C-alpha positions as semicolon CSV with decimal commas, in nm:
position;residue;x (nm);y (nm);z (nm)
1;X;-0,004;-0,001;0,015
2;X;0,140;0,336;-0,101
3;X;0,155;0,627;0,144
4;X;-0,099;0,805;-0,049
5;X;-0,340;0,521;-0,020
6;X;-0,290;0,486;0,340
7;X;-0,352;0,870;0,400
8;X;-0,677;0,849;0,211
9;X;-0,777;0,517;0,394
10;X;-0,714;0,697;0,748
11;X;-0,895;1,018;0,616
12;X;-1,218;0,809;0,497
13;X;-1,200;0,635;0,857
14;X;-1,205;0,983;1,016
15;X;-1,500;1,102;0,779
16;X;-1,714;0,826;0,859
17;X;-1,639;0,824;1,234
18;X;-1,729;1,224;1,225
19;X;-2,039;1,122;1,027
20;X;-2,162;0,850;1,271
21;X;-2,081;1,101;1,560
22;X;-2,287;1,372;1,424
23;X;-2,576;1,153;1,366
24;X;-2,630;1,042;1,739
25;X;-2,830;1,253;1,952
26;X;-2,622;1,436;2,214
27;X;-2,714;1,345;2,581
28;X;-2,889;1,596;2,810
29;X;-2,616;1,757;3,037
30;X;-2,568;1,593;3,372
31;X;-2,689;1,832;3,639
32;X;-2,448;1,814;3,941
33;X;-2,618;1,792;4,270
34;X;-2,440;1,987;4,525
35;X;-2,515;1,892;4,877
36;X;-2,393;2,045;5,196
37;X;-2,332;1,844;5,507
38;X;-2,530;1,940;5,798
39;X;-2,347;2,197;6,017
40;X;-2,335;1,970;6,303
41;X;-2,177;1,695;6,098
42;X;-1,922;1,950;5,956
43;X;-1,842;2,075;6,324
44;X;-1,811;1,731;6,440
45;X;-1,567;1,626;6,157
46;X;-1,355;1,951;6,240
47;X;-1,338;1,849;6,593
48;X;-1,219;1,506;6,520
49;X;-0,964;1,618;6,293
50;X;-0,860;1,859;6,550
51;X;-0,871;1,604;6,828
52;X;-0,643;1,377;6,648
53;X;-0,366;1,623;6,647
54;X;-0,426;1,672;7,011
55;X;-0,456;1,301;7,062
56;X;-0,119;1,239;6,859
57;X;0,064;1,502;7,069
58;X;-0,053;1,401;7,421
59;X;-0,227;1,094;7,431
60;X;-0,087;0,836;7,188
61;X;0,236;0,774;7,375
62;X;0,045;0,592;7,663
63;X;-0,289;0,487;7,487
64;X;-0,115;0,414;7,153
65;X;-0,197;0,510;6,795
66;X;-0,457;0,246;6,785
67;X;-0,625;0,340;7,115
68;X;-0,574;0,000;7,279
69;X;-0,340;0,105;7,549
70;X;-0,079;-0,103;7,726
71;X;-0,190;-0,388;7,929
72;X;-0,183;-0,344;8,293
73;X;-0,059;0,022;8,252
74;X;-0,259;0,233;8,015
75;X;-0,640;0,141;7,944
76;X;-0,776;0,092;7,605
77;X;-1,019;0,353;7,457
78;X;-1,209;0,127;7,231
79;X;-1,562;0,050;7,341
80;X;-1,516;0,132;7,720
81;X;-1,760;0,252;7,961
82;X;-1,517;0,544;8,047
83;X;-1,502;0,657;7,689
84;X;-1,867;0,608;7,580
85;X;-2,031;0,652;7,907
86;X;-2,046;0,962;8,151
87;X;-1,918;1,261;7,965
88;X;-1,846;1,461;8,298
89;X;-1,636;1,175;8,423
90;X;-1,442;1,160;8,088
91;X;-1,394;1,533;8,106
92;X;-1,267;1,512;8,457
93;X;-1,020;1,240;8,379
94;X;-0,856;1,468;8,110
95;X;-0,871;1,776;8,337
96;X;-0,769;1,603;8,645
97;X;-0,594;1,307;8,539
98;X;-0,610;0,969;8,733
99;X;-0,384;0,858;9,023
100;X;-0,567;0,554;9,123
101;X;-0,584;0,213;8,911
102;X;-0,895;0,149;8,696
103;X;-1,055;-0,171;8,610
104;X;-1,180;-0,205;8,256
105;X;-1,333;-0,544;8,126
106;X;-1,171;-0,745;8,413
107;X;-0,814;-0,593;8,382
108;X;-0,662;-0,345;8,598
109;X;-0,466;-0,037;8,448
110;X;-0,249;0,117;8,710
111;X;-0,032;0,389;8,534
112;X;-0,089;0,740;8,655
113;X;-0,245;0,944;8,401
114;X;-0,124;1,316;8,441
115;X;-0,372;1,609;8,463
116;X;-0,418;1,791;8,109
117;X;-0,576;2,092;8,249
118;X;-0,343;2,314;8,041
119;X;-0,532;2,228;7,742
120;X;-0,801;2,474;7,621
121;X;-1,162;2,395;7,661
122;X;-1,171;2,345;7,277
123;X;-0,875;2,118;7,273
124;X;-1,031;1,902;7,533
125;X;-1,369;1,881;7,350
126;X;-1,201;1,804;7,037
127;X;-0,962;1,526;7,153
128;X;-1,272;1,373;7,345
129;X;-1,483;1,392;7,041
130;X;-1,196;1,217;6,851
131;X;-1,158;0,932;7,096
132;X;-1,538;0,900;7,121
133;X;-1,543;0,853;6,743
134;X;-1,244;0,674;6,679
135;X;-1,101;0,313;6,779
136;X;-1,447;0,141;6,693
137;X;-1,643;0,397;6,908
138;X;-1,939;0,597;6,788
139;X;-2,065;0,857;7,015
140;X;-2,190;1,210;7,037
141;X;-1,939;1,509;7,038
142;X;-1,833;1,687;7,350
143;X;-1,848;2,059;7,327
144;X;-1,598;2,321;7,470
145;X;-1,925;2,450;7,659
146;X;-1,950;2,112;7,837
147;X;-1,574;2,133;7,932
148;X;-1,592;2,486;8,054
149;X;-1,895;2,385;8,281
150;X;-1,709;2,094;8,408
151;X;-1,365;2,308;8,463
152;X;-1,553;2,565;8,641
153;X;-1,732;2,323;8,863
154;X;-1,403;2,148;8,956
155;X;-1,271;2,498;9,087
156;X;-1,537;2,540;9,341
């Protein structure tokens, strides 16, 4: 086949393709549906993201990156009554620390947890919201207002 015949064949194929394409009906444009997350969900996600930073900096050393703690020393944070239960107690643990052993699921954890009262109300709320929604947990957010109330009550 000569170069001219090859070029002619390619042109013929292109013309036929364009012809077929021109005969097809164009599809209606697809409308994009934009949905906004509910403000609570967006706020909770921000708290979780910010709380992860606080957790990584102050908590992961003892409770581990996976939240499973260290046997006999630092309790796990996954599906425990301390994490999913009474929010005031949980806030107080962060603000005041723990100096006595705690029993969780039949195992005693005896390492002292230092008080983290130097954290802002927002940081405490964020880290606890992160913990309550990580490590197989699913629970409501804790707010800075709750932490502020608990902190004020503990000063009385």
